[in-house]
Coordinates of C-alpha atoms and ligand atoms in Angstrom, one line a residue:
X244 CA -90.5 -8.0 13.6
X245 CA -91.7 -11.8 13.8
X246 CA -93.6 -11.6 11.2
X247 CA -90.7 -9.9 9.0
X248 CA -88.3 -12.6 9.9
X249 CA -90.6 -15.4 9.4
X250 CA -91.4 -13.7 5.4
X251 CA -88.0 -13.7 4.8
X252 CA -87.2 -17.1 6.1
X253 CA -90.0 -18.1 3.5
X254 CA -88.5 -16.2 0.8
X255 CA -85.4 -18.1 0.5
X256 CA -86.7 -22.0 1.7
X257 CA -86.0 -22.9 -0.9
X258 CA -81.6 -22.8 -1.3
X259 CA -81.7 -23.5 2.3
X260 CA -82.9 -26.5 2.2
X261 CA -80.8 -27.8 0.0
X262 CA -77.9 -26.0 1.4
X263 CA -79.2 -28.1 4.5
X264 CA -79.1 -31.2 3.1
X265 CA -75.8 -31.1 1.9
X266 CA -74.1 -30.7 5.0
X267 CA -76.3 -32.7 7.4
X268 CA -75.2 -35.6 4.8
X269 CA -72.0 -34.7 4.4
X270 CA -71.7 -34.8 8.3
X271 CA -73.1 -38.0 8.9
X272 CA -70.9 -39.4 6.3
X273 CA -68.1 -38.4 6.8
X274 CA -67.5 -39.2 10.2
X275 CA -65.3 -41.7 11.4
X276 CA -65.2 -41.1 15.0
X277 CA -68.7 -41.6 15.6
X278 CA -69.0 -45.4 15.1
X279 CA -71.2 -45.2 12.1
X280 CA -70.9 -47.8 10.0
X281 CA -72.5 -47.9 6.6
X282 CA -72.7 -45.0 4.0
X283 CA -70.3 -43.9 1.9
X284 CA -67.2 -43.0 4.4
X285 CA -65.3 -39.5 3.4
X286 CA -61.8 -39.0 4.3
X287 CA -60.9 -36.7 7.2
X288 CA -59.1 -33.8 6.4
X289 CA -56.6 -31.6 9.2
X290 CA -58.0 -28.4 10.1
X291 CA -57.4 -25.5 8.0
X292 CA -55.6 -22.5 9.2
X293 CA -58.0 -19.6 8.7
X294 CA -55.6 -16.7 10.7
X295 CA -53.3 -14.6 9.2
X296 CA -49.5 -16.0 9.4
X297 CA -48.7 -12.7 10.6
X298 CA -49.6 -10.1 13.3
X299 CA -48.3 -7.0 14.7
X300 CA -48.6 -5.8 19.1
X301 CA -47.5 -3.3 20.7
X302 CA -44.8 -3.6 23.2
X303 CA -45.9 -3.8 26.5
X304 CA -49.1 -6.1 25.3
X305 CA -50.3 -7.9 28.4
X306 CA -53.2 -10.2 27.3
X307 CA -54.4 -11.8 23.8
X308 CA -51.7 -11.0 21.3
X309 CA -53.1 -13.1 18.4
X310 CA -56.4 -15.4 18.5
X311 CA -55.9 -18.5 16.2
X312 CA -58.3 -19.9 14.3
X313 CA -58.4 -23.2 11.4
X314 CA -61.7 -24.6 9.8
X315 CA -62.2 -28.3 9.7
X316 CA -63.7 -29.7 6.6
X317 CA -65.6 -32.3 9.0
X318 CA -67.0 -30.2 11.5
X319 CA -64.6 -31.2 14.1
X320 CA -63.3 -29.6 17.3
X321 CA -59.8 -27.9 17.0
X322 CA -57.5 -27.7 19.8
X323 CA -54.6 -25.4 19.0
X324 CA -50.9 -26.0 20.7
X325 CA -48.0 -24.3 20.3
X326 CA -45.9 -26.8 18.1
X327 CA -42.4 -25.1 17.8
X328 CA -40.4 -22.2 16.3
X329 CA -37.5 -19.8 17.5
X330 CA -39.6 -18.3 20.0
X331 CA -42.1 -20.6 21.6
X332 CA -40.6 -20.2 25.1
X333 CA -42.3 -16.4 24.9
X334 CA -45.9 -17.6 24.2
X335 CA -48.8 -19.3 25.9
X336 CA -51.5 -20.7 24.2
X337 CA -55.0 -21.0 25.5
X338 CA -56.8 -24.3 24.2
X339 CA -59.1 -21.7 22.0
X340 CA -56.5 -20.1 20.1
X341 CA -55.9 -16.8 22.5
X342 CA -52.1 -16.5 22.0
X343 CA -50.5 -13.9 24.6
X344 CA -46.5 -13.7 25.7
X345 CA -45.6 -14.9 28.8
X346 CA -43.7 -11.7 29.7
X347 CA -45.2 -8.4 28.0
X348 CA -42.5 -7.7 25.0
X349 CA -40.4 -4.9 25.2
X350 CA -39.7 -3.5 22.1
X351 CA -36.5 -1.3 23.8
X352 CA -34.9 -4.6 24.9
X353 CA -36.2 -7.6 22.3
X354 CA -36.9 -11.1 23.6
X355 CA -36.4 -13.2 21.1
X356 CA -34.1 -14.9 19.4
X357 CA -32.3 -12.8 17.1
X358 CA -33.3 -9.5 18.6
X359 CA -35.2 -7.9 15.9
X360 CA -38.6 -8.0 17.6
X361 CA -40.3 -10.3 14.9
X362 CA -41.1 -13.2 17.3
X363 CA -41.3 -16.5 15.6
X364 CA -43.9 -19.3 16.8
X365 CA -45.2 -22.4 15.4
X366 CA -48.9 -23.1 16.1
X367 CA -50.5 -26.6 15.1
X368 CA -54.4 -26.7 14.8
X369 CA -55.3 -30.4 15.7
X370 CA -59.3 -32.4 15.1
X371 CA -57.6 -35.3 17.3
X372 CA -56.3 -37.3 14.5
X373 CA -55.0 -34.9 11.9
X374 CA -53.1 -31.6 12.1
X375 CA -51.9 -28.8 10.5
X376 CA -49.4 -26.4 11.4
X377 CA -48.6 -22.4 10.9
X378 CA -45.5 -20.1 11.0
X379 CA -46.4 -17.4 12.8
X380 CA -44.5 -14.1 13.1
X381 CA -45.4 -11.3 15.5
X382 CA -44.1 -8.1 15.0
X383 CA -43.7 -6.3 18.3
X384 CA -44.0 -2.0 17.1
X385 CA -42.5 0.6 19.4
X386 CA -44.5 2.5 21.9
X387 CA -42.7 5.9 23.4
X388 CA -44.4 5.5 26.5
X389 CA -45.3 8.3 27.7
X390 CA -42.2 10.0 26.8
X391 CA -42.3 13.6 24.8
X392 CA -38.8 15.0 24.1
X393 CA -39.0 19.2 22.9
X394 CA -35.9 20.9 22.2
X395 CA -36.5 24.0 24.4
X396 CA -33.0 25.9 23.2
X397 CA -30.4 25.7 20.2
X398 CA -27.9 27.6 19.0
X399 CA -25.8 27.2 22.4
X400 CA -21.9 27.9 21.7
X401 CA -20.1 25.2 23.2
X402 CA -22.0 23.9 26.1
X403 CA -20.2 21.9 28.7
X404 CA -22.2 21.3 31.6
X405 CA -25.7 21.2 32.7
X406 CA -27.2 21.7 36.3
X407 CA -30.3 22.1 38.5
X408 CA -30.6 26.0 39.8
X409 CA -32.7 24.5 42.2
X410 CA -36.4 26.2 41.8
X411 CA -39.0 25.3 39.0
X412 CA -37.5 24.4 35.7
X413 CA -34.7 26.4 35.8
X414 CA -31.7 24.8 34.2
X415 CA -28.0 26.7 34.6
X416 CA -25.8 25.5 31.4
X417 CA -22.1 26.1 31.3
X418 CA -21.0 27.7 27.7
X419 CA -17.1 26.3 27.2
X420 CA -16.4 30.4 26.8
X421 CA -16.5 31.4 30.4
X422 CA -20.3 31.8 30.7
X423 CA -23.0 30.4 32.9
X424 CA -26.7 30.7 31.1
X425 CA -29.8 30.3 33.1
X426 CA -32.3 28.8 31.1
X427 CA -36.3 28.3 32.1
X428 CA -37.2 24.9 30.9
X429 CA -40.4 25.4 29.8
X430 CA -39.6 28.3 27.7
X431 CA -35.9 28.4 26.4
X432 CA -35.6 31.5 27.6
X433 CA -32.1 32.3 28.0
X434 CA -29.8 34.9 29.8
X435 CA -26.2 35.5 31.5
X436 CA -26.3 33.7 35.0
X437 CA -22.4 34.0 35.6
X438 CA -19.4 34.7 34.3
X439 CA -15.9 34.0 36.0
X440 CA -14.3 37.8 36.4
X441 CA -11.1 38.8 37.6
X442 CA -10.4 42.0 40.2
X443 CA -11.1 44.5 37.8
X444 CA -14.2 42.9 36.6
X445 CA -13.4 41.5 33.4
X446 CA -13.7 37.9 32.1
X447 CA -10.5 35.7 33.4
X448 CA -8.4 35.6 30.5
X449 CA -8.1 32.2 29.1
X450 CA -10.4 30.6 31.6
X451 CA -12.8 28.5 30.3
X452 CA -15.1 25.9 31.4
X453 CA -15.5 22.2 31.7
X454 CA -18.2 21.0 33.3
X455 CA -21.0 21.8 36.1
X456 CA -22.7 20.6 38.9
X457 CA -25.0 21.8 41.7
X458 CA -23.6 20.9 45.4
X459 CA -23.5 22.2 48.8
X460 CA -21.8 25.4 49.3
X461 CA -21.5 25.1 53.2
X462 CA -24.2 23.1 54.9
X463 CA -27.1 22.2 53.1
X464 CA -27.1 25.7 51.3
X465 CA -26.4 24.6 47.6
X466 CA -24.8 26.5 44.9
X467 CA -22.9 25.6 41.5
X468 CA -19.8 24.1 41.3
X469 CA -17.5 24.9 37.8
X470 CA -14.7 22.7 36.6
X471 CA -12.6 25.3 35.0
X472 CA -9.3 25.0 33.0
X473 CA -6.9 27.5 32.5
X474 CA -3.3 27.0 31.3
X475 CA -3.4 23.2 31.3
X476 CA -4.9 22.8 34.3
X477 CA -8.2 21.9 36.1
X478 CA -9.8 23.6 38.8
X479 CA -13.1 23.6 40.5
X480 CA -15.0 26.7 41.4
X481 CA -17.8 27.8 43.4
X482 CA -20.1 29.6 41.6
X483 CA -21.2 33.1 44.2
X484 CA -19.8 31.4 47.3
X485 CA -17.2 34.6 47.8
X486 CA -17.1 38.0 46.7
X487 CA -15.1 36.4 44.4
X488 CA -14.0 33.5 42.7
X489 CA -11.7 31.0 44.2
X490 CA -10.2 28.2 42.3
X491 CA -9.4 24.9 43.8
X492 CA -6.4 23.3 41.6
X493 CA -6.5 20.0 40.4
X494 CA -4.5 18.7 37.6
X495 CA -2.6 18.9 34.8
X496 CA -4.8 18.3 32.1
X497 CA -3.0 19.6 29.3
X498 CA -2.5 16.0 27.4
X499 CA -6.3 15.9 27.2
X500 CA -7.1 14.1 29.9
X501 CA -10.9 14.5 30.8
X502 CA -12.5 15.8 34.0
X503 CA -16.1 15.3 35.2
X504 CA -18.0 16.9 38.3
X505 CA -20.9 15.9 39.9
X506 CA -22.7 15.6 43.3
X507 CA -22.5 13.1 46.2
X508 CA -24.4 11.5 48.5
X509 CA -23.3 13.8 51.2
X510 CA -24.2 17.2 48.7
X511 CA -20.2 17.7 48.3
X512 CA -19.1 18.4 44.8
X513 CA -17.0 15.1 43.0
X514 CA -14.7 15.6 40.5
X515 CA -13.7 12.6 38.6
X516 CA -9.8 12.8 36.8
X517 CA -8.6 10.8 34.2
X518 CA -5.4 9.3 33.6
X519 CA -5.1 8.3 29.7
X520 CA -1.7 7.0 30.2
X521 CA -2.3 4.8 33.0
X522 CA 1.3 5.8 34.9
X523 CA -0.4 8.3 37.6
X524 CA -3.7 6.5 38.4
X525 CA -2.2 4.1 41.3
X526 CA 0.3 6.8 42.3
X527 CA -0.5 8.7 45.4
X528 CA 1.8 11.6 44.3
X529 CA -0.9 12.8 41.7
X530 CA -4.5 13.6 41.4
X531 CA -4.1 12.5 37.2
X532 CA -7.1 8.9 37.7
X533 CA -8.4 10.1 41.0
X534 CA -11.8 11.1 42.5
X535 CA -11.7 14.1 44.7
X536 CA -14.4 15.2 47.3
X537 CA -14.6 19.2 46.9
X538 CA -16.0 20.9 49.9
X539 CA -16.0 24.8 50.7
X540 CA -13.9 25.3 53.7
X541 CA -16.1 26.8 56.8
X542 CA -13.1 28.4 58.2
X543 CA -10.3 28.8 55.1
X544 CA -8.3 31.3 57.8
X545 CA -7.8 28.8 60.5
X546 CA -4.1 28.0 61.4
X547 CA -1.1 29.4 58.7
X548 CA -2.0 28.2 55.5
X549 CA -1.1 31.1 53.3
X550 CA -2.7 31.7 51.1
X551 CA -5.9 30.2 52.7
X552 CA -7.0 27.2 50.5
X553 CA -10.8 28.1 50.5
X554 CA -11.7 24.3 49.8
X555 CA -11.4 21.3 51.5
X556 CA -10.6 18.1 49.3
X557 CA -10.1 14.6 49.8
X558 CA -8.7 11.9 47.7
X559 CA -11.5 9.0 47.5
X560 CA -10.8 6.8 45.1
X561 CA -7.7 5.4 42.1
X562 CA -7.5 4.2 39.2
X563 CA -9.9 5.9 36.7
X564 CA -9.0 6.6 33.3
X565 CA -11.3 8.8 31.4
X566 CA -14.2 10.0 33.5
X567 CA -17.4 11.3 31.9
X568 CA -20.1 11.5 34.8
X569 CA -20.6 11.4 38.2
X570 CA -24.1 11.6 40.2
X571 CA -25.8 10.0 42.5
X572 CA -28.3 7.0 42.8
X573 CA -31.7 7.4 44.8
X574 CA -30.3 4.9 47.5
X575 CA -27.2 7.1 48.0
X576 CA -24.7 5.7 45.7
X577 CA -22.4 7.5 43.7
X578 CA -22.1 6.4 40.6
X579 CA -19.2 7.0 38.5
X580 CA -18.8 6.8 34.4
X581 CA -15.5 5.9 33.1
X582 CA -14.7 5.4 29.4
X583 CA -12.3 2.4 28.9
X584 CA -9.2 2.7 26.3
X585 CA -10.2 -0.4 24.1
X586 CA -12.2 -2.8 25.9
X587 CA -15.1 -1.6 28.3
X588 CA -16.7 1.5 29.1
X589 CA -17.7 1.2 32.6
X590 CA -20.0 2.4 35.2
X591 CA -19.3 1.6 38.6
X592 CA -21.2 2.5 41.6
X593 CA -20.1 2.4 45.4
X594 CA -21.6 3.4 48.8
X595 CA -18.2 3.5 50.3
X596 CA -17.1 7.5 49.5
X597 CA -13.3 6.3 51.1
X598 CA -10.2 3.8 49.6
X599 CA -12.1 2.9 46.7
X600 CA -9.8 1.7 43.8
X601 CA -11.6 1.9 40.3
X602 CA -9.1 -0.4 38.8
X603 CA -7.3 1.5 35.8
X604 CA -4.8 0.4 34.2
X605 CA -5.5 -3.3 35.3
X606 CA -8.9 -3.6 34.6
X607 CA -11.6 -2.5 31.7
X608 CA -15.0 -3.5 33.1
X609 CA -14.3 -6.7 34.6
X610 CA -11.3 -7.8 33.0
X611 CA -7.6 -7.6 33.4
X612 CA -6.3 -6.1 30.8
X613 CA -3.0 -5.5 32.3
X614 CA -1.1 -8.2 34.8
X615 CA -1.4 -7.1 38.5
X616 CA -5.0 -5.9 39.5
X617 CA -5.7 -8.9 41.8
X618 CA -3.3 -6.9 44.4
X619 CA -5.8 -3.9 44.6
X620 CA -7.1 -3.4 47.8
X621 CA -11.0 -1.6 47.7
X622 CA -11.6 -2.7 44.1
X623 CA -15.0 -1.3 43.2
X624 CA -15.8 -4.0 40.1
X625 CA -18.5 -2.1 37.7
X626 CA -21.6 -2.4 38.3
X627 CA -22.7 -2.1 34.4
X628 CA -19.9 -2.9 31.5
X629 CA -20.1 -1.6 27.7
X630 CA -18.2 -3.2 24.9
X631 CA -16.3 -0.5 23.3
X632 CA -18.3 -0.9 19.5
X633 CA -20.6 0.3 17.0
X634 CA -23.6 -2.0 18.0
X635 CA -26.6 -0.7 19.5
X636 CA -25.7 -2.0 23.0
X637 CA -22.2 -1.0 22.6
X638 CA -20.4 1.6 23.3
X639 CA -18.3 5.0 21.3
X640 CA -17.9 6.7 25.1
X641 CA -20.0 6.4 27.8
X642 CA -22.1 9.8 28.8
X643 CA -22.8 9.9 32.3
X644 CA -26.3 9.5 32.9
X645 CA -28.8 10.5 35.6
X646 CA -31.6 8.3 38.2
X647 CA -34.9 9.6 36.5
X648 CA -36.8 9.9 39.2
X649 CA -39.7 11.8 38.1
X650 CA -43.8 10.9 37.1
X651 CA -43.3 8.8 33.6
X652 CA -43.9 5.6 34.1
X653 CA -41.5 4.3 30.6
X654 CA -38.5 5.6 32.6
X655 CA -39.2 5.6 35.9
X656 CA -36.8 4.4 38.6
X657 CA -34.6 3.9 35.6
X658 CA -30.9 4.8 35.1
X659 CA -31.1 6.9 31.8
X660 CA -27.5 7.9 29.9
X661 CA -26.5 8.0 26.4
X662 CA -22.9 7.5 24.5
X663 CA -21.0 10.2 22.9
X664 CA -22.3 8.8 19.5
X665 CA -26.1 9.5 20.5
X666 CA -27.3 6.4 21.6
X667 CA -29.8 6.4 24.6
X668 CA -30.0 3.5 27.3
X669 CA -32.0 2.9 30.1
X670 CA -31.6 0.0 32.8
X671 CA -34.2 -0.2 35.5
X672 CA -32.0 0.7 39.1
X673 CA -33.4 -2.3 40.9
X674 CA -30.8 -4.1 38.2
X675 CA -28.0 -2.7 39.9
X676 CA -27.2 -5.2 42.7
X677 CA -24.0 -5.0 44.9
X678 CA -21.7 -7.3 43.8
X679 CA -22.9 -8.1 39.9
X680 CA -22.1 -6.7 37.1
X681 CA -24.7 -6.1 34.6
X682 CA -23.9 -6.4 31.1
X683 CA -25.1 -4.2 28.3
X684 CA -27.3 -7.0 26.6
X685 CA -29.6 -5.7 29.7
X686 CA -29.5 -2.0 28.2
X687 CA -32.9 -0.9 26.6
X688 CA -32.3 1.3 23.9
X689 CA -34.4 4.3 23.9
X690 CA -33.5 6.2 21.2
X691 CA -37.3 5.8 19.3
X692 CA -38.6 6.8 23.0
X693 CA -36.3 9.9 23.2
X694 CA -36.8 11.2 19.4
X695 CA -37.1 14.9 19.9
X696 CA -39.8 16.8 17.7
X697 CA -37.0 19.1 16.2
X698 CA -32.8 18.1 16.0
X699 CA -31.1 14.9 16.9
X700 CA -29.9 14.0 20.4
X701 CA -26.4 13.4 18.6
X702 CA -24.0 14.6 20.9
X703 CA -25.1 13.9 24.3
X704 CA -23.2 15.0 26.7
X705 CA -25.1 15.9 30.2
X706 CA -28.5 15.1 31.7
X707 CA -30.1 16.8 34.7
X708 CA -33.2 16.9 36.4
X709 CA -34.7 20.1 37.1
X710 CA -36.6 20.7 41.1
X711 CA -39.7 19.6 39.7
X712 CA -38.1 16.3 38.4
X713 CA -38.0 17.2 34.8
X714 CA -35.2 15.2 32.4
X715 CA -32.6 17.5 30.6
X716 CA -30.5 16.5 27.9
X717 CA -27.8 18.9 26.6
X718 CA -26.0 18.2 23.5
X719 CA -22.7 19.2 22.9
X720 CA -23.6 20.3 18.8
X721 CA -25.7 23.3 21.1
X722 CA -29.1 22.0 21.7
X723 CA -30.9 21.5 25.0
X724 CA -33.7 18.7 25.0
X725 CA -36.4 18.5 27.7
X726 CA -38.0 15.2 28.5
X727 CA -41.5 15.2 30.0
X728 CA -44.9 13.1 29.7
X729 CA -46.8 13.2 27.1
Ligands
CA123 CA1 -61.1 -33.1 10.3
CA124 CA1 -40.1 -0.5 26.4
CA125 CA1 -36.9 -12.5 15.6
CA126 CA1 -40.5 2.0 23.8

């Protein structure tokens, strides 16, 4: 080996020396910090940019994004600072070139400053006299972390509603038609779970169904509740609670106004009634804007009540005026999705289940749209407003949305929910503080996370988590989407 090296050191002496030569006297020279006087003086030149003008990261790059570097004519140290550019604030700059982003980018929710992930920085390449400067852009690329969406079924006629049944992935989905599937998760396979019959065992007649949700029967035993309509009207329904159904009326929902049902803190069912109009929704003589607690009454044939009302219900809140979701937040909040009429979509959360006042017709998110809401007593502001628009963190009607609570890390602890038009948003729960309102600049948008490996999440129009903690997303065009780690 030594005596290899040494033969080829010999066999080119030659060009290296010369090559030598040249630039140990072109050193010496052509210094002017070193105090030599004498020789022929060369002029100093700035440092050269040798790296690329452009690089590309991942989202969630902690660490060395980019490593600078710039060649000095002279030989001299570079020192490399960040010298400007749209986007300075993100980076820090290490005095050898290692270029990383303060805050690990998100691609979901872009940091700089026109929000199309390119990242602009200027970086200046200094030998202590001279300098030279370079417009950097970083692209920051997607990363789906950890997320896998499958479409597990299609071809669903009309679905309305999707629930937990409560053991392994077993999802109950709610066909507009009267019918209850059961659906295993993993599979797709589908079959009848229920169907609403009347006394001589045939489908109700004209009964069909709204929307779905799994609460407490009696006690902690939990079944599923229905919204139903039927000649105009809303009703709620417990799914096998009696030998046979019962309907809890509602309201008149025959000018289109929506309905959504969901669970509460407390395991009772929560049906959320709109009021398009805005007349009813401060008016204690009708349910039209209200939220209703639904219970199953232990004892329907205590005192005269004829015919025994089999549920309990209790007026909890006003002023809502087109309802999409309700469900409930890790820390026992329920939070409530309410499409606004031109201004705001809004999502408001409350511990409070009593008095609340949701603010319609005065208020879309946190304005006044109409003259008198400062007189409202238990004014639950939203905790999260959405411009009504065709932007990515705007709003075509909010989808109620569900706490993931399961094992991927992307969207854990995170509020996931969608808009009628298909986009997907997520917001981390801790962003929810009493008191604020979030706006939807905070919103990541997830719809490259969420891209399902066959249809479009289009239509959303209910999420669920199965009993093992496994996301559903039903759209309403007849596909069910499940959400699990890679
Ligand atoms: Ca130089
Ligand atoms: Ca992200
Ligand atoms: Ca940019
Ligand atoms: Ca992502």
């Amino acid at each position: 080996m030594r005596f290899q090296t040494g033969f080829g050191w010999a066999g080119r002496s030659a060009a290296t020396a010369i090559a030598l030569t040249l630039m140990l006297s072109a050193c010496g020279g052509g210094s002017d910090s070193g105090g030599s006087s004498g020789g022929s003086a060369t002029t100093n030149t700035a440092p050269t940019f040798t790296s690329a003008g452009t690089a590309s990261v991942v989202e969630n790059t902690a660490g060395t994004a980019y490593t600078a570097s710039a060649n000095d004519a002279q030989g001299d140290s570079v020192t490399y600072s960040i010298a400007g550019g749209a986007d300075a604030a993100a980076f820090t700059l290490g005095a050898g070139g290692a270029l990383s982003f303060v805050q690990p980018p998100n691609y979901d929710l872009p940091g700089d400053a026109n929000g199309d992930n390119v990242y602009e920085v200027t970086l200046k390449a200094s030998d202590g006299k001279l300098d030279s400067t370079l417009a950097l852009a970083i692209t920051v690329t997607n990363d789906r972390e950890g997320i896998t969406v499958k479409r597990v079924a299609t071809g669903l006629v009309d679905p309305v509603g999707i629930a937990s049944l409560g053991s392994g992935s077993d999802i109950a989905v709610a066909l507009k038609a009267n019918e209850i599937l059961k659906i295993n998760g993993t599979t797709g396979a589908a079959s009848q779970y229920y169907v609403f019959k009347n006394s001589v065992s045939a489908p109700v007649p004209g009964l069909t169904l709204l929307g779905l949700t799994r609460a407490a029967a009696s006690g902690a035993s939990k079944s599923l509740y229905a919204l139903t309509a039927q000649s105009g009207r809303a009703s709620v329904a417990c799914v096998s609670c009696w030998y046979s159904p019962s309907y809890g009326d509602l309201a008149d929902i025959s000018n289109g106004t929506s309905v959504a049902i969901g669970t509460g803190p407390d395991g009772a069912a929560f049906v959320a009634i709109g009021d398009p109009a805005g007349t009813l929704a401060q008016s204690s003589s009708s349910n039209a804007g209200k939220l209703i607690r639904f219970v199953v009454n232990p004892d329907p044939y205590a005192g005269a009540s004829v015919p025994p009302d089999l549920y309990l219900r209790n007026t909890v809140g006003n002023g809502l005026h087109a309802p999409s979701g309700v469900t409930t937040l890790p820390d026992g909040r329920l939070a409530v999705s309410d499409r606004g009429g031109s201004v705001f979509d809004e999502l408001s959360l409350t511990a409070s289940l009593t008095s609340l006042n949701f603010g319609w017709p005065f208020y879309e998110g946190t304005q006044e749209v109409n003259a008198g809401g400062a007189a409202l007593s238990g004014l639950v502001m939203p905790s999260l407003s959405i411009p009504l628009g065709s932007d990515k963190r705007q709003s075509r009607g909010i989808v109620g949305g569900i706490a993931y609570t399961g094992s991927i890390p992307g969207i854990a602890n995170q509020y996931v929910f969608a808009d009628a038009d298909g986009r997907i948003w997520s917001i981390p729960l801790a962003k929810f503080v009493a008191g604020t309102t979030v706006q939807s600049s905070a919103l990541e948008v997830r719809n490259e996370d969420f891209k399902p490996d066959v249809g479009t999440i289009d239509h959303p129009i209910g999420f669920a988590l199965d009993a093992e903690g496994t996301l559903y997303i039903l759209d309403s065009d007849g596909d069910l989407f499940r959400v699990s780690a890679a």
